[in-house]
Coordinates of C-alpha atoms in Angstrom, one line a residue:
Chain A
M921 CA 0.0 0.0 0.0
T922 CA 1.4 3.4 -0.9
P923 CA 1.3 5.7 2.1
L924 CA -0.7 8.8 1.3
G925 CA 1.6 11.8 1.9
L926 CA 3.9 10.0 4.3
F927 CA 7.7 10.4 4.3
L928 CA 9.5 8.1 1.9
P929 CA 13.2 7.9 2.9
G930 CA 15.8 9.0 0.3
T931 CA 19.0 10.9 -0.3
S932 CA 17.9 13.1 -3.3
P933 CA 18.6 16.9 -3.2
L934 CA 14.9 17.4 -2.4
H935 CA 15.2 15.1 0.7
R936 CA 18.3 17.0 1.8
A937 CA 16.8 20.5 1.3
P938 CA 15.7 22.2 4.5
A939 CA 12.1 21.8 5.4
G940 CA 11.6 25.5 5.8
L941 CA 12.9 26.1 2.3
K942 CA 10.5 23.5 0.8
L943 CA 7.5 25.0 2.7
L944 CA 8.5 28.4 1.4
G945 CA 8.7 27.0 -2.1
L946 CA 5.2 25.6 -1.6
V947 CA 3.8 29.0 -0.6
A948 CA 5.5 30.6 -3.6
A949 CA 4.0 28.0 -5.9
G950 CA 0.6 28.8 -4.4
V951 CA 1.1 32.5 -5.1
V952 CA 2.3 31.9 -8.7
S953 CA -0.5 29.4 -9.4
V954 CA -3.0 32.3 -9.5
L955 CA -1.1 33.7 -12.4
L956 CA -1.5 30.6 -14.5
D957 CA -4.2 31.3 -17.1
E958 CA -3.4 29.3 -20.2
P959 CA -3.4 25.6 -20.7
W960 CA 0.2 25.6 -22.0
Q961 CA 1.3 27.2 -18.7
V962 CA -0.4 24.5 -16.7
L963 CA 1.2 21.9 -18.9
V964 CA 4.6 23.5 -18.2
A965 CA 3.8 23.5 -14.4
L966 CA 2.8 19.8 -14.6
G967 CA 6.1 19.1 -16.4
V968 CA 8.1 20.9 -13.7
V969 CA 6.3 18.8 -11.0
T970 CA 7.0 15.6 -12.9
V971 CA 10.7 16.5 -13.1
L972 CA 10.7 17.3 -9.3
Y973 CA 9.2 13.9 -8.5
G974 CA 11.9 12.3 -10.7
V975 CA 14.6 14.3 -8.9
A976 CA 13.2 13.1 -5.6
G977 CA 13.2 9.5 -6.9
I978 CA 9.5 9.1 -6.2
S979 CA 7.7 6.8 -8.7
L980 CA 4.8 7.9 -11.0
R981 CA 2.6 5.3 -9.2
V982 CA 3.1 7.1 -5.8
A983 CA 2.6 10.5 -7.5
V984 CA -0.7 9.4 -9.0
A985 CA -1.8 7.9 -5.6
Q986 CA -1.5 11.5 -4.1
V987 CA -4.1 12.9 -6.5
R988 CA -6.4 10.0 -6.6
P989 CA -8.5 11.1 -3.6
L990 CA -9.2 14.3 -5.6
L991 CA -10.8 12.5 -8.5
W992 CA -14.5 13.3 -7.7
I993 CA -13.8 16.9 -6.7
A994 CA -11.7 17.4 -9.9
L995 CA -14.4 15.7 -12.0
G996 CA -17.2 17.9 -10.6
T997 CA -15.0 21.0 -11.0
A998 CA -14.2 20.1 -14.5
V999 CA -17.8 19.5 -15.5
F1000 CA -18.8 22.8 -14.0
H1001 CA -16.2 24.8 -15.8
V1002 CA -16.7 23.0 -19.1
L1003 CA -20.4 24.0 -19.0
V1004 CA -19.8 27.6 -17.7
N1005 CA -16.3 28.7 -19.0
G1006 CA -15.4 26.2 -21.6
P1007 CA -12.9 23.2 -21.7
A1008 CA -9.7 25.4 -21.7
R1009 CA -10.6 27.0 -18.4
A1010 CA -11.7 23.6 -17.0
F1011 CA -8.2 22.3 -17.8
V1012 CA -6.5 25.3 -16.2
V1013 CA -8.5 25.0 -12.9
V1014 CA -8.2 21.3 -12.5
G1015 CA -4.6 21.3 -13.6
V1016 CA -3.6 24.0 -11.1
L1017 CA -5.4 22.0 -8.4
A1018 CA -3.5 18.8 -9.3
V1019 CA -0.1 20.8 -9.5
L1020 CA -0.6 22.2 -6.0
V1021 CA -1.7 18.9 -4.4
L1022 CA 1.2 17.1 -6.1
L1023 CA 3.7 19.7 -4.8
A1024 CA 2.3 19.6 -1.3
A1025 CA 2.5 15.8 -1.3
L1026 CA 6.1 16.1 -2.6
V1027 CA 7.0 18.2 0.4
T1028 CA 5.6 15.6 2.9
L1029 CA 6.9 12.6 0.9
S1030 CA 10.5 14.1 0.9
T1031 CA 10.5 15.6 4.4
R1032 CA 10.5 13.9 7.9
T1033 CA 7.5 15.0 9.9
T1034 CA 9.7 16.1 12.8
D1035 CA 11.6 18.4 10.3
L1036 CA 8.3 19.8 9.1
V1037 CA 7.1 20.3 12.7
D1038 CA 10.3 22.1 13.6
A1039 CA 9.9 24.4 10.6
I1040 CA 6.3 25.2 11.5
V1041 CA 7.2 25.7 15.2
A1042 CA 10.0 28.1 14.1
V1043 CA 7.5 30.1 11.9
C1044 CA 4.9 30.2 14.6
R1045 CA 7.3 31.2 17.4
P1046 CA 6.6 35.0 17.1
L1047 CA 2.9 34.2 17.6
R1048 CA 3.7 33.2 21.2
R1049 CA 3.2 36.9 22.0
V1050 CA -0.5 36.7 21.0
G1051 CA -1.0 33.5 23.0
V1052 CA -0.3 30.9 20.4
D1053 CA 1.7 27.9 21.6
P1054 CA 4.0 27.0 18.7
D1055 CA 4.7 23.5 20.0
R1056 CA 1.0 22.8 20.2
V1057 CA 0.6 23.8 16.6
G1058 CA 3.5 21.5 15.6
L1059 CA 2.0 18.7 17.6
L1060 CA -1.3 19.3 15.9
L1061 CA 0.4 19.0 12.5
A1062 CA 2.1 15.8 13.4
L1063 CA -1.0 14.2 14.9
G1064 CA -3.0 15.2 11.7
I1065 CA -0.5 13.4 9.5
R1066 CA -0.4 10.4 11.8
C1067 CA -4.2 10.2 12.0
V1068 CA -4.8 9.9 8.2
P1069 CA -3.8 6.2 8.0
V1070 CA -5.6 5.6 11.4
V1071 CA -9.0 6.9 10.1
V1072 CA -8.5 5.1 6.8
G1073 CA -8.0 1.9 8.8
L1074 CA -11.1 2.6 10.9
A1075 CA -13.2 3.2 7.8
Q1076 CA -12.0 -0.1 6.4
E1077 CA -13.0 -1.9 9.6
V1078 CA -16.4 -0.3 9.6
R1079 CA -16.9 -1.2 5.9
D1080 CA -15.9 -4.8 6.6
A1081 CA -18.3 -5.0 9.6
Q1082 CA -21.1 -3.6 7.3
R1083 CA -20.4 -6.3 4.7
A1084 CA -20.2 -9.0 7.3
R1085 CA -23.6 -8.1 8.5
G1086 CA -25.0 -7.7 5.0
L1087 CA -25.8 -4.0 5.4
G1088 CA -24.7 -3.0 2.0
A1089 CA -23.8 0.6 1.3
S1090 CA -25.8 2.4 3.9
P1091 CA -24.2 5.9 4.5
R1092 CA -25.7 6.2 8.1
A1093 CA -24.4 2.7 9.0
F1094 CA -21.0 3.8 7.8
V1095 CA -20.7 7.4 9.2
V1096 CA -22.1 6.9 12.6
P1097 CA -19.8 4.0 13.7
L1098 CA -16.8 5.7 12.0
I1099 CA -17.4 8.9 14.0
V1100 CA -17.9 6.9 17.2
R1101 CA -14.6 4.9 16.6
S1102 CA -12.7 8.1 15.7
L1103 CA -13.8 9.8 18.9
R1104 CA -12.8 6.8 20.9
H1105 CA -9.5 6.8 19.2
A1106 CA -9.1 10.5 19.9
D1107 CA -9.9 9.9 23.6
A1108 CA -7.3 7.1 23.8
L1109 CA -4.7 9.2 21.9
G1110 CA -5.3 12.0 24.3
E1111 CA -4.6 9.7 27.3
A1112 CA -1.4 8.4 25.6
L1113 CA -0.2 12.0 24.9
V1114 CA -0.5 12.8 28.6
A1115 CA 1.2 9.6 29.5
R1116 CA 4.1 10.4 27.1
G1117 CA 4.6 13.9 28.4
A1118 CA 2.9 16.0 25.7
E1119 CA 1.7 18.3 28.4
D1120 CA 5.2 19.3 29.3
P1121 CA 6.4 22.6 27.9
V1122 CA 9.1 22.0 25.4
P1123 CA 12.4 23.7 26.5
D1124 CA 13.8 26.1 23.9
E1125 CA 16.8 24.7 22.1
G1126 CA 20.0 26.5 22.1
Chain B
M753 CA 13.1 0.1 43.3
P754 CA 10.8 3.2 43.7
L755 CA 8.1 2.8 46.4
I756 CA 4.6 3.0 45.2
E757 CA 2.1 3.8 48.0
V758 CA -1.6 3.6 47.5
E759 CA -3.5 4.7 50.5
G760 CA -7.3 4.3 51.0
V761 CA -7.9 4.9 47.3
G762 CA -11.3 4.9 45.8
H763 CA -12.4 6.0 42.3
V764 CA -15.9 6.9 41.0
Y765 CA -16.7 7.6 37.4
G766 CA -19.5 9.9 36.7
A767 CA -21.7 11.8 39.2
G768 CA -25.1 11.7 40.7
A769 CA -27.4 8.9 39.5
A770 CA -24.8 7.9 36.9
A771 CA -22.0 7.5 39.4
R772 CA -20.2 4.1 39.2
T773 CA -17.6 3.1 41.8
V774 CA -14.8 1.3 40.1
L775 CA -12.3 1.1 43.0
A776 CA -13.0 1.2 46.7
D777 CA -10.7 1.6 49.6
V778 CA -7.6 0.1 48.1
T779 CA -4.4 0.3 50.2
V780 CA -1.2 -1.3 49.1
T781 CA 2.5 -0.6 49.1
L782 CA 4.6 -1.9 46.2
S783 CA 8.4 -2.1 46.1
E784 CA 9.0 -5.4 44.3
Q785 CA 10.5 -5.5 40.9
R786 CA 7.7 -7.5 39.3
V787 CA 4.1 -7.0 40.3
G788 CA 1.2 -8.6 38.4
V789 CA -2.4 -7.4 38.5
I790 CA -5.3 -9.7 37.5
G791 CA -9.0 -9.7 37.7
A792 CA -12.2 -10.0 35.6
N793 CA -13.2 -7.4 33.0
G794 CA -14.5 -4.3 34.9
S795 CA -12.8 -5.4 38.2
G796 CA -11.0 -2.1 38.4
K797 CA -7.5 -3.3 37.5
S798 CA -7.0 -0.9 34.6
T799 CA -8.2 2.1 36.7
F800 CA -5.7 0.9 39.3
A801 CA -2.9 0.9 36.7
R802 CA -3.9 4.4 35.5
L803 CA -3.8 5.7 39.1
L804 CA -0.1 4.9 39.3
N805 CA 1.1 7.5 36.8
G806 CA -1.7 10.1 37.4
L807 CA -3.7 9.4 34.2
V808 CA -6.6 8.8 36.6
L809 CA -6.7 10.8 39.9
P810 CA -8.2 9.1 43.0
T811 CA -11.7 10.3 44.1
S812 CA -10.6 9.5 47.6
G813 CA -7.2 8.6 49.2
R814 CA -3.9 9.3 47.6
V815 CA -1.2 7.7 45.5
R816 CA 2.5 8.4 45.8
V817 CA 5.4 7.2 43.7
D818 CA 8.8 7.7 45.1
G819 CA 7.3 10.3 47.4
L820 CA 5.6 12.3 44.6
D821 CA 1.9 12.7 44.9
T822 CA 0.0 12.0 41.6
R823 CA -2.5 14.7 42.3
S824 CA -0.1 17.6 43.0
Q825 CA 3.0 16.3 41.1
G826 CA 1.6 14.6 38.2
R827 CA 4.3 15.6 35.7
G828 CA 7.0 14.5 38.0
V829 CA 5.2 11.2 38.5
R830 CA 4.8 10.6 34.7
R831 CA 8.5 11.1 34.2
L832 CA 9.1 8.3 36.7
V833 CA 6.3 6.0 35.5
G834 CA 6.1 4.9 31.9
F835 CA 2.7 3.6 30.7
C836 CA 2.1 1.0 27.9
F837 CA -1.5 0.7 26.7
T838 CA -3.4 -2.4 25.4
D839 CA -3.8 -0.9 21.8
P840 CA -0.5 0.3 20.5
D841 CA -2.2 2.2 17.7
A842 CA -3.6 4.6 20.3
Q843 CA -0.2 5.1 21.8
I844 CA 1.8 5.8 18.6
V845 CA 1.6 9.5 18.0
M846 CA 4.1 10.1 15.2
P847 CA 3.9 8.9 11.6
T848 CA 7.2 7.0 11.4
V849 CA 8.9 4.5 13.8
A850 CA 12.0 6.6 14.7
E851 CA 10.0 9.8 15.1
D852 CA 7.6 8.1 17.5
V853 CA 10.5 6.8 19.6
A854 CA 12.0 10.3 19.6
F855 CA 8.7 12.0 20.6
G856 CA 9.1 11.8 24.4
L857 CA 12.8 12.8 24.3
R858 CA 12.0 15.8 22.1
R859 CA 9.2 16.9 24.4
R860 CA 11.9 16.9 27.2
G861 CA 14.3 19.1 25.2
V862 CA 17.0 16.4 24.8
P863 CA 19.6 17.7 22.3
K864 CA 19.1 16.4 18.8
D865 CA 22.4 14.3 18.6
E866 CA 21.5 12.6 21.9
V867 CA 18.0 11.9 20.7
A868 CA 19.3 10.3 17.5
A869 CA 21.8 8.1 19.5
R870 CA 19.2 7.0 22.1
V871 CA 16.6 6.3 19.4
A872 CA 19.0 4.2 17.4
S873 CA 20.1 2.3 20.5
V874 CA 16.5 1.5 21.6
L875 CA 15.4 0.5 18.1
A876 CA 18.3 -2.0 17.9
A877 CA 17.5 -3.3 21.3
Y878 CA 13.9 -4.0 20.4
G879 CA 14.7 -5.4 16.9
L880 CA 13.2 -2.4 15.1
D881 CA 16.4 -0.9 13.7
G882 CA 15.4 -2.0 10.1
H883 CA 12.2 -0.1 10.4
A884 CA 13.3 3.4 11.6
D885 CA 11.9 5.3 8.7
H886 CA 8.9 3.0 8.0
P887 CA 5.3 4.3 8.6
A888 CA 4.3 3.1 12.0
H889 CA 0.8 2.1 10.8
L890 CA 2.3 -0.5 8.4
L891 CA 4.1 -2.5 11.2
S892 CA 2.6 -5.8 12.4
G893 CA 0.6 -5.9 15.7
G894 CA 3.6 -7.4 17.6
Q895 CA 6.0 -4.8 16.1
K896 CA 3.6 -2.0 17.0
Q897 CA 3.5 -3.2 20.6
L898 CA 7.4 -3.4 20.6
L899 CA 7.4 0.2 19.2
A900 CA 5.0 1.4 21.9
L901 CA 7.3 -0.3 24.5
A902 CA 10.5 1.2 22.9
S903 CA 8.9 4.7 22.9
V904 CA 8.2 4.5 26.6
M905 CA 11.5 2.9 27.6
V906 CA 13.7 5.3 25.7
T907 CA 12.7 8.0 28.2
E908 CA 14.2 5.7 31.0
P909 CA 11.3 5.6 33.4
A910 CA 12.0 3.9 36.8
V911 CA 8.6 2.1 36.7
L912 CA 6.8 0.6 33.7
V913 CA 3.1 0.1 34.0
M914 CA 1.6 -2.1 31.3
D915 CA -2.1 -2.5 30.8
E916 CA -2.8 -5.8 29.0
P917 CA 0.0 -5.3 26.4
T918 CA -0.4 -8.9 25.1
T919 CA -4.3 -9.0 24.8
L920 CA -4.3 -8.2 21.0
L921 CA -1.3 -10.3 20.1
D922 CA -0.9 -13.9 19.0
L923 CA 1.1 -16.4 21.1
R924 CA 4.4 -15.7 19.4
N925 CA 4.2 -11.9 19.7
A926 CA 2.9 -12.2 23.3
A927 CA 5.9 -14.4 24.1
R928 CA 8.3 -11.8 22.5
I929 CA 6.8 -9.0 24.6
A930 CA 7.0 -11.2 27.7
E931 CA 10.7 -11.9 26.9
V932 CA 11.5 -8.3 26.5
V933 CA 9.7 -7.3 29.7
A934 CA 11.4 -10.1 31.6
G935 CA 14.8 -8.6 30.7
L936 CA 14.0 -5.1 31.9
P937 CA 15.8 -4.0 35.0
E938 CA 13.1 -1.5 35.9
Q939 CA 10.2 -2.1 38.2
V940 CA 7.3 -3.5 36.1
L941 CA 3.6 -3.6 37.0
L942 CA 1.8 -5.8 34.5
V943 CA -2.0 -6.0 34.2
T944 CA -2.9 -9.1 32.3
H945 CA -5.3 -11.9 31.5
H946 CA -2.3 -14.1 30.4
L947 CA -1.7 -15.8 33.8
D948 CA 1.3 -17.7 32.6
L949 CA 3.2 -14.5 32.2
L950 CA 3.1 -14.0 36.0
D951 CA 5.0 -17.3 36.9
D952 CA 8.2 -15.5 37.8
F953 CA 6.7 -12.4 39.3
D954 CA 7.4 -11.4 42.9
R955 CA 3.8 -10.5 43.8
V956 CA 0.3 -10.6 42.2
L957 CA -2.7 -8.5 43.1
V958 CA -6.2 -9.8 42.5
F959 CA -9.1 -7.3 41.9
D960 CA -12.8 -8.1 42.1
E961 CA -15.6 -5.6 41.8
G962 CA -13.3 -2.7 42.6
R963 CA -11.7 -4.2 45.6
L964 CA -8.3 -5.7 46.2
V965 CA -9.2 -9.2 47.3
C966 CA -5.9 -11.0 47.2
D967 CA -2.3 -10.0 47.5
D968 CA 0.0 -12.9 47.3
A969 CA 2.7 -14.9 45.5
P970 CA 1.8 -15.8 41.9
G971 CA 0.7 -19.4 42.6
A972 CA -1.6 -18.5 45.5
A973 CA -3.0 -15.4 43.8
V974 CA -3.8 -17.1 40.5
A975 CA -5.4 -20.0 42.4
H976 CA -7.6 -17.4 44.2
Y977 CA -8.5 -15.7 41.0
R978 CA -9.5 -19.1 39.4
S979 CA -11.7 -19.9 42.3
L980 CA -13.3 -16.5 42.0
M981 CA -14.1 -17.0 38.4
A982 CA -15.4 -20.5 39.0
A983 CA -17.7 -19.2 41.7
T984 CA -19.1 -16.4 39.5
P985 CA -22.1 -17.5 37.5

């Protein structure tokens, strides 16, 4: 199974680049993306992203897995824009979406979570003056990444239980137990965080 | 070994009409290296375990570990007492194996170089050194429990409390966990339904309906527990 957006170890220049620089690049890409207006520009951007995945040594299969969850959103967006603005605009909008998701995934695939957390904590440090705890923000990010495969696993278990009881594809029979299990997991995770010292203030380094 | 003192402890979940007493008037002093805790489901043994590192605070009475009160010195107690849960998935908080082991050390402000060295050493000791950068959720059940144990032990607690760590494991993995635990020099309090794990323990506590009903050597305590279970319809 290809881990969605989880670190893939490697020694490429992208893996070695500082996490802060990669996040900055991602923000810059987001800003530049609003300037993309022509299909050829989007094609160039997709080409650049493909090259970057190649540089990072990450396979096309893994890259495709990163955008697969977007399929239905992309399809709906494309249909809307084809009907309202024409096929060229639809290609630009969906293409930009894919480029940004692929770039974001590339950052997480080529960066250890702890490095990402450290970069986010450093960026958030000035916010301490207005009452934001940067370490909590970092912990939140790490837990968010960690919880993706957990919730996917819970959803699979609920789906299996549904099938075993012959319930078919009932949305309510799927969503309610998934929410209950997720809340139970969150409760247990909270207890584990306390047991592992997450409530301790992290001493500043240096 | 640190001294664990439980004095007249009771614990009630909920309030008013929904109040449920899960522990009543438990008094015990533990200084042995290996202490087992057994009892039926709902007997209060997991609550007892959680009291020892302040995850649960007593409704009445008090708990002290090495002189530290769990109510007023919870953080200090949790640095002394490591806790291993039944379900390792709920205990693993970071996406990859090495990052999860490093979590507790990073929270304590241990320098990066020392974190890396201690993580590498613990992963090797627990047979996880080949999995350092692997996503934690892709490990087997036994490996996840070893990871949970490694993540606790890397912080070098004086006491390790384990709440049914082998319940979700097959025989081979349960034996592996038992082997690792047997080799630990730290004080260990093990809550379990696997009675054979307690053969070499120094002392075993039996809980029934929230009360400590037997405190004896493993043979006598297990026999008491079996007779209790046989007598319960």
